[in-house]
């Protein structure tokens, strides 16, 4: 059985306890590898290595840091095939999707921040008899904690700005999908990243994540995951005044007006509902449709959803692979049962699928539910699977009330050709990200994050470089 290793002080190492956690292939439901079950001892070793590496890394020129990160980006690209297969095996997503989205984006994250840091500048404030200039200094040792849905993509989205800004990093990928982070540690060794600059400690959330969150030498935590765990991290970090960036859950509205570009909307809505088995924090799981086109949309959307092929991730014609784990599979099924209990009608899906030869894998048919009020649990709680609800609406005011009715506020999608309405809604919707007539179109320079229980702080572009640095003002009188 393959055992993956921690990456501490430039070395691939076994966990101190020598204990491991089983790693499952969601497409077969079978154990295929093992991940270190690390503890505080491993976290301490990583922090000591990072602390020792910090003076040199933080004083390494921006050009040299940028060069090393660009080399890592190149090596991710050179290993596209291998990384995509590993991501799919760990997560259950189609290989073609990992090849098209996850791995190229991991490489772009490294390349983007390698370049962004060369353009990062500070301000000067002039007075009549003095000048102020502001330094932005790396924080020291920082922690990143990331989830299973876009494993390498979100892992690098945090690690890249932290390293570019001159910090040394202790990173914890999800214990459910750690494989590509492990492969990245091999790539970092090959790229010649100095020992201790970047450390990966694998393991359980409570044993490793919580220890990183409360470690006195770790100055900041960048977390992506559930709102429940984000709240735990905030609780631990607050009394020690640790900087935190929290990217958490969502229950995103997809608002469709009758005047939209219908074909584009339908094509995109299929993706925004079910891409990555609906396991993208930005998926639009509550679909509100203006009444004049509700019946037509329902018919077309149900037909297209029912035609989506569910099956083994290695099949290039498959649109929906396996969901990530047995607990998650059971959670999604429990929400389908809840939707029925609450009076919803399943228009398509609502059941498990057993592809031939992979009967033990965790496959779910993409599911559309109708007939539920906006304020029921199914429409308020995050399901994070291939399940969406559709609801008609009559007025702009009414749909805004529905859209803003949850505790979440991550992203939103609006379909309309009416420019004034698009602007009005964008201003009034409770979300950190508003897509008009598109979905998941990303410019890495833009601020990324949520409002309400979806997030604290922003990632992306200079926002991320600001998070991973501290400003210091210097005032000189003439
Ligand atoms: P999770 O919160 O269970 O786990 C996320 C990470 O936190 C994992 O690495 C886990 O091991 C670790 N962890 C668990 N308990 C911890 C603790 N007490 N202290 C410190 N770390 C701990 O989330 P998940 O199930 O891996 O991912 C799904 C969730 O992530 C969904 O809610 C989804 O919306 C959210 N998500 C949000 C975004 C975003 O950008 N806002 C992006 C992707 C996923």
XYZ file of N, CA, C and O in Angstrom, residues 286-410:
500
model
N -29.348 27.205 -5.429
C -30.748 27.660 -5.365
C -31.026 28.416 -6.662
O -30.455 29.494 -6.894
N -31.875 27.855 -7.493
C -32.118 28.456 -8.808
C -33.493 29.128 -8.805
O -34.518 28.460 -8.621
N -33.512 30.439 -8.965
C -34.761 31.208 -8.992
C -35.029 31.616 -10.440
O -34.173 32.234 -11.081
N -36.217 31.279 -10.921
C -36.524 31.510 -12.336
C -37.777 32.378 -12.453
O -38.812 32.089 -11.831
N -37.679 33.435 -13.260
C -38.836 34.328 -13.420
C -39.986 33.542 -14.056
O -39.776 32.777 -15.003
N -41.175 33.779 -13.534
C -42.309 32.904 -13.847
C -42.598 32.713 -15.349
O -42.865 31.588 -15.768
N -42.503 33.758 -16.194
C -42.855 33.524 -17.612
C -42.030 32.416 -18.280
O -42.497 31.800 -19.237
N -40.810 32.162 -17.811
C -40.024 31.098 -18.466
C -39.837 29.877 -17.542
O -39.091 28.963 -17.873
N -40.539 29.878 -16.415
C -40.303 28.803 -15.431
C -40.575 27.411 -16.020
O -39.737 26.506 -15.919
N -41.722 27.226 -16.645
C -42.088 25.884 -17.145
C -41.143 25.428 -18.262
O -40.749 24.266 -18.317
N -40.805 26.358 -19.143
C -39.884 26.003 -20.237
C -38.510 25.628 -19.649
O -37.917 24.601 -20.021
N -38.045 26.465 -18.715
C -36.741 26.180 -18.098
C -36.775 24.808 -17.417
O -35.854 24.004 -17.564
N -37.840 24.572 -16.679
C -37.943 23.307 -15.935
C -37.824 22.113 -16.894
O -37.038 21.191 -16.658
N -38.557 22.174 -17.975
C -38.547 21.063 -18.936
C -37.142 20.876 -19.533
O -36.600 19.761 -19.552
N -36.546 21.968 -19.980
C -35.232 21.873 -20.636
C -34.136 21.467 -19.646
O -33.266 20.657 -19.961
N -34.191 22.052 -18.469
C -33.134 21.800 -17.466
C -33.211 20.350 -16.982
O -32.186 19.672 -16.839
N -34.412 19.870 -16.764
C -34.575 18.478 -16.323
C -34.065 17.535 -17.415
O -33.328 16.575 -17.136
N -34.417 17.814 -18.673
C -33.992 16.927 -19.768
C -32.467 16.903 -19.866
O -31.851 15.834 -19.979
N -31.844 18.066 -19.790
C -30.385 18.122 -19.920
C -29.696 17.472 -18.717
O -28.654 16.823 -18.856
N -30.266 17.646 -17.546
C -29.663 17.065 -16.341
C -29.768 15.547 -16.378
O -28.797 14.829 -16.071
N -30.925 15.064 -16.785
C -31.130 13.614 -16.832
C -30.179 12.966 -17.843
O -29.841 11.787 -17.729
N -29.738 13.753 -18.824
C -28.854 13.197 -19.860
C -27.375 13.240 -19.451
O -26.515 12.717 -20.173
N -27.056 13.846 -18.339
C -25.636 13.915 -17.916
C -25.161 12.511 -17.552
O -25.792 11.835 -16.742
N -24.046 12.118 -18.121
C -23.557 10.758 -17.854
C -22.810 10.720 -16.514
O -21.879 11.495 -16.280
N -23.240 9.806 -15.673
C -22.580 9.599 -14.382
C -21.749 8.330 -14.509
O -22.250 7.312 -15.003
N -20.501 8.367 -14.069
C -19.726 7.140 -14.183
C -18.290 7.299 -13.747
O -17.926 8.296 -13.087
N -17.470 6.333 -14.127
C -16.090 6.301 -13.647
C -15.308 7.513 -14.165
O -15.381 7.852 -15.346
N -14.521 8.151 -13.288
C -13.809 9.381 -13.651
C -12.827 9.235 -14.809
O -12.426 10.241 -15.408
N -12.428 8.031 -15.150
C -11.461 7.879 -16.248
C -12.146 7.919 -17.614
O -11.470 8.015 -18.634
N -13.467 7.853 -17.644
C -14.215 7.860 -18.908
C -14.404 9.315 -19.350
O -15.049 10.104 -18.654
N -13.850 9.655 -20.511
C -13.895 11.048 -20.966
C -15.289 11.539 -21.307
O -15.509 12.750 -21.462
N -16.243 10.634 -21.452
C -17.605 11.071 -21.783
C -18.446 11.278 -20.518
O -19.591 11.702 -20.591
N -17.862 10.977 -19.373
C -18.585 11.120 -18.105
C -18.583 12.591 -17.672
O -17.561 13.260 -17.742
N -19.747 13.068 -17.259
C -19.814 14.464 -16.790
C -19.792 14.523 -15.265
O -19.373 15.517 -14.679
N -20.309 13.485 -14.619
C -20.387 13.466 -13.158
C -19.656 12.225 -12.650
O -20.049 11.093 -12.968
N -18.613 12.449 -11.859
C -17.869 11.327 -11.287
C -18.471 10.915 -9.953
O -19.691 11.000 -9.746
N -17.593 10.478 -9.044
C -18.063 10.041 -7.720
C -17.944 11.199 -6.733
O -17.073 12.056 -6.890
N -18.813 11.217 -5.713
C -18.633 12.225 -4.655
C -17.485 11.762 -3.760
O -17.099 10.592 -3.762
N -16.953 12.683 -2.970
C -15.609 12.498 -2.432
C -15.426 11.378 -1.403
O -14.367 10.761 -1.338
N -16.451 11.103 -0.600
C -16.242 10.138 0.495
C -17.580 9.531 0.892
O -18.645 10.075 0.569
N -17.496 8.451 1.626
C -18.740 7.825 2.084
C -19.531 8.743 3.031
O -20.739 8.904 2.856
N -18.872 9.381 4.023
C -19.662 10.288 4.876
C -20.345 11.398 4.070
O -21.481 11.765 4.351
N -19.626 11.910 3.049
C -20.228 12.992 2.275
C -21.400 12.465 1.423
O -22.443 13.126 1.318
N -21.222 11.299 0.854
C -22.276 10.624 0.064
C -23.530 10.468 0.944
O -24.646 10.796 0.537
N -23.308 10.023 2.183
C -24.454 9.837 3.087
C -25.078 11.179 3.472
O -26.293 11.295 3.587
N -24.229 12.183 3.621
C -24.765 13.519 3.958
C -25.672 14.026 2.820
O -26.780 14.504 3.061
N -25.192 13.900 1.582
C -25.988 14.392 0.450
C -27.301 13.601 0.363
O -28.384 14.185 0.177
N -27.212 12.289 0.551
C -28.443 11.477 0.509
C -29.412 11.903 1.616
O -30.637 11.906 1.403
N -28.872 12.267 2.768
C -29.767 12.670 3.867
C -30.494 13.970 3.503
O -31.635 14.188 3.892
N -29.823 14.829 2.718
C -30.497 16.067 2.294
C -31.556 15.800 1.228
O -32.563 16.505 1.168
N -31.333 14.771 0.415
C -32.367 14.424 -0.573
C -33.608 13.915 0.185
O -34.747 14.276 -0.134
N -33.356 13.124 1.232
C -34.478 12.629 2.049
C -35.185 13.803 2.736
O -36.423 13.855 2.788
N -34.387 14.758 3.217
C -34.977 15.924 3.886
C -35.842 16.727 2.902
O -36.944 17.172 3.246
N -35.327 16.897 1.684
C -36.095 17.660 0.677
C -37.464 17.017 0.459
O -38.480 17.712 0.339
N -37.486 15.686 0.439
C -38.779 14.989 0.255
C -39.665 15.203 1.489
O -40.846 15.510 1.360
N -39.058 15.035 2.666
C -39.835 15.243 3.919
C -40.437 16.632 3.967
O -41.537 16.829 4.476
N -39.678 17.615 3.445
C -40.159 18.997 3.505
C -41.208 19.285 2.432
O -41.668 20.422 2.301
N -41.516 18.273 1.631
C -42.583 18.434 0.636
C -42.087 18.678 -0.774
O -42.886 18.991 -1.666
N -40.777 18.542 -0.997
C -40.232 18.771 -2.333
C -40.530 17.615 -3.281
O -40.715 16.471 -2.858
N -40.588 17.936 -4.563
C -40.764 16.902 -5.592
C -39.430 16.731 -6.314
O -38.816 17.724 -6.737
N -38.977 15.483 -6.433
C -37.727 15.222 -7.160
C -38.072 15.146 -8.649
O -38.787 14.243 -9.071
N -37.553 16.092 -9.427
C -37.887 16.118 -10.861
C -36.991 15.175 -11.658
O -37.393 14.636 -12.680
N -35.766 15.010 -11.196
C -34.868 14.006 -11.792
C -33.801 13.678 -10.747
O -33.524 14.497 -9.868
N -33.216 12.499 -10.842
C -32.181 12.095 -9.878
C -32.803 11.644 -8.568
O -33.851 10.998 -8.553
N -32.099 11.983 -7.494
C -32.597 11.623 -6.157
C -32.200 10.219 -5.733
O -32.662 9.728 -4.718
N -31.312 9.589 -6.511
C -30.948 8.212 -6.169
C -29.455 7.968 -6.420
O -28.788 8.766 -7.083
N -28.990 6.821 -5.906
C -27.589 6.471 -6.125
C -27.469 5.753 -7.472
O -28.465 5.325 -8.049
N -26.226 5.655 -7.942
C -25.977 4.980 -9.225
C -24.846 3.983 -9.003
O -23.901 4.266 -8.246
N -24.957 2.813 -9.609
C -23.899 1.800 -9.482
C -23.346 1.488 -10.867
O -23.801 0.548 -11.518
N -22.367 2.245 -11.350
C -21.835 1.947 -12.689
C -21.239 0.531 -12.717
O -20.645 0.094 -11.719
N -21.400 -0.112 -13.838
C -20.941 -1.496 -13.952
C -19.433 -1.586 -13.696
O -18.633 -0.834 -14.260
N -19.055 -2.477 -12.810
C -17.642 -2.661 -12.474
C -17.194 -1.781 -11.317
O -16.115 -1.974 -10.767
N -18.002 -0.772 -10.979
C -17.627 0.152 -9.885
C -18.799 0.302 -8.917
O -19.101 1.394 -8.447
N -19.445 -0.813 -8.639
C -20.698 -0.779 -7.864
C -20.515 -0.226 -6.449
O -21.467 0.254 -5.849
N -19.286 -0.345 -5.911
C -19.072 0.112 -4.527
C -18.680 1.593 -4.441
O -18.469 2.122 -3.356
N -18.542 2.245 -5.599
C -18.156 3.672 -5.585
C -19.329 4.541 -5.143
O -20.471 4.093 -5.062
N -19.003 5.833 -4.876
C -20.019 6.735 -4.309
C -20.569 7.656 -5.395
O -20.157 8.822 -5.513
N -21.494 7.127 -6.171
C -22.053 7.866 -7.311
C -23.489 8.288 -7.023
O -24.296 7.482 -6.535
N -23.803 9.529 -7.359
C -25.165 10.043 -7.161
C -25.675 10.642 -8.461
O -24.920 11.341 -9.166
N -26.944 10.397 -8.756
C -27.538 11.018 -9.940
C -27.754 12.502 -9.657
O -28.177 12.870 -8.559
N -27.457 13.384 -10.644
C -27.710 14.816 -10.431
C -29.207 15.027 -10.186
O -30.045 14.459 -10.896
N -29.498 15.828 -9.192
C -30.858 15.886 -8.652
C -31.428 17.303 -8.688
O -30.754 18.261 -8.286
N -32.665 17.398 -9.158
C -33.374 18.691 -9.154
C -34.635 18.546 -8.304
O -35.418 17.608 -8.493
N -34.801 19.484 -7.379
C -35.968 19.452 -6.493
C -36.825 20.683 -6.758
O -36.307 21.788 -6.926
N -38.135 20.471 -6.766
C -39.075 21.574 -6.984
C -40.087 21.611 -5.843
O -40.316 20.598 -5.169
N -40.695 22.772 -5.665
C -41.850 22.851 -4.767
C -41.518 23.157 -3.324
O -42.345 22.939 -2.436
N -40.308 23.690 -3.081
C -39.950 24.012 -1.697
C -39.920 25.531 -1.497
O -39.512 26.273 -2.403
N -40.310 25.997 -0.302
C -40.200 27.437 -0.039
C -38.736 27.838 0.163
O -37.913 26.990 0.512
N -38.453 29.123 -0.039
C -37.050 29.567 0.036
C -36.466 29.412 1.433
O -35.258 29.352 1.609
N -37.340 29.351 2.442
C -36.821 29.369 3.815
C -36.798 28.007 4.500
O -36.581 27.924 5.700
N -37.019 26.923 3.760
C -36.953 25.591 4.400
C -35.477 25.197 4.560
O -34.583 25.810 3.974
N -35.219 24.157 5.330
C -33.828 23.754 5.595
C -33.078 23.388 4.317
O -31.903 23.730 4.149
N -33.765 22.694 3.407
C -33.099 22.295 2.154
C -32.576 23.522 1.412
O -31.533 23.465 0.752
N -33.307 24.648 1.545
C -32.907 25.862 0.839
C -32.050 26.805 1.681
O -31.679 27.886 1.210
N -31.782 26.410 2.902
C -30.994 27.280 3.778
C -29.628 26.678 4.130
O -28.694 27.405 4.432
N -29.535 25.342 4.134
C -28.297 24.694 4.580
C -27.457 24.250 3.382
O -28.000 23.865 2.350
N -26.148 24.263 3.577
C -25.258 23.881 2.475
C -25.265 22.361 2.286
O -25.020 21.623 3.238
N -25.561 21.914 1.077
C -25.555 20.463 0.788
C -24.213 20.078 0.173
O -23.623 19.075 0.514
N -23.723 20.889 -0.758
C -22.395 20.698 -1.348
C -22.309 19.392 -2.141
O -21.326 18.655 -2.050
N -23.354 19.123 -2.893
C -23.370 17.933 -3.744
C -24.191 18.214 -4.988
O -24.626 19.353 -5.223
N -24.457 17.178 -5.801
C -25.181 17.388 -7.063
C -26.697 17.517 -6.866
O -27.484 16.734 -7.413
N -27.088 18.479 -6.046
C -28.503 18.678 -5.721
C -28.831 20.165 -5.809
O -28.169 20.972 -5.149
N -29.813 20.517 -6.633
C -30.250 21.917 -6.706
C -31.765 21.979 -6.543
O -32.470 21.001 -6.790
N -32.247 23.160 -6.142
C -33.694 23.380 -6.092
C -34.043 24.436 -7.127
O -33.220 25.320 -7.417
N -35.246 24.343 -7.683
C -35.707 25.408 -8.587
C -37.003 26.007 -8.030
O -37.841 25.284 -7.469
N -37.098 27.322 -8.151
C -38.250 28.045 -7.599
C -38.635 29.193 -8.524
O -37.751 29.897 -9.015
N -39.944 29.410 -8.752
C -40.344 30.554 -9.575
C -40.383 31.841 -8.748
O -40.495 31.781 -7.524
N -40.258 32.983 -9.433
C -40.467 34.270 -8.742
C -41.141 35.234 -9.710
O -41.124 35.024 -10.933
N -41.723 36.314 -9.121
C -42.456 37.274 -9.948
C -41.784 38.639 -10.045
O -41.846 39.277 -11.085
N -41.152 39.083 -8.946
C -40.572 40.443 -8.991
C -39.119 40.430 -8.520
O -38.682 39.515 -7.826
N -38.451 41.517 -8.918
C -37.046 41.688 -8.537
C -36.903 41.753 -7.011
O -35.995 41.156 -6.427
N -37.820 42.480 -6.406
C -37.785 42.663 -4.949
C -37.929 41.320 -4.230
O -37.198 41.005 -3.287
N -38.882 40.530 -4.726
C -39.157 39.226 -4.118
C -37.927 38.315 -4.236
O -37.505 37.681 -3.253
N -37.307 38.285 -5.400
C -36.182 37.356 -5.595
C -34.968 37.799 -4.773
O -34.197 36.961 -4.299
N -34.837 39.097 -4.578
C -33.726 39.566 -3.737
C -33.929 39.120 -2.286
O -32.980 38.721 -1.614
N -35.182 39.156 -1.840
C -35.474 38.682 -0.478
C -35.120 37.203 -0.373
O -34.491 36.766 0.594
N -35.525 36.413 -1.358
C -35.215 34.972 -1.342
C -33.691 34.768 -1.357
O -33.142 34.008 -0.564
N -33.038 35.452 -2.295
C -31.594 35.247 -2.482
C -30.822 35.587 -1.215
O -29.893 34.873 -0.833
N -31.241 36.658 -0.537
C -30.491 37.131 0.641
C -30.960 36.487 1.942
O -30.544 36.905 3.016
N -31.794 35.460 1.846
C -32.425 34.920 3.072
C -31.557 33.928 3.846
O -31.944 33.492 4.913
N -30.388 33.539 3.325
C -29.586 32.549 4.061
C -28.513 33.245 4.895
O -28.288 34.449 4.756
N -27.851 32.451 5.738
C -26.759 33.022 6.548
C -25.488 33.185 5.701
O -24.498 33.748 6.161
N -25.523 32.644 4.488
C -24.328 32.671 3.634
C -24.323 33.859 2.669
O -25.368 34.473 2.441
N -23.172 34.113 2.080
C -23.069 35.193 1.100
C -21.779 35.085 0.312
O -20.974 36.012 0.281
N -21.573 33.933 -0.324
C -20.321 33.753 -1.057
C -20.448 34.321 -2.476
O -19.986 35.409 -2.766
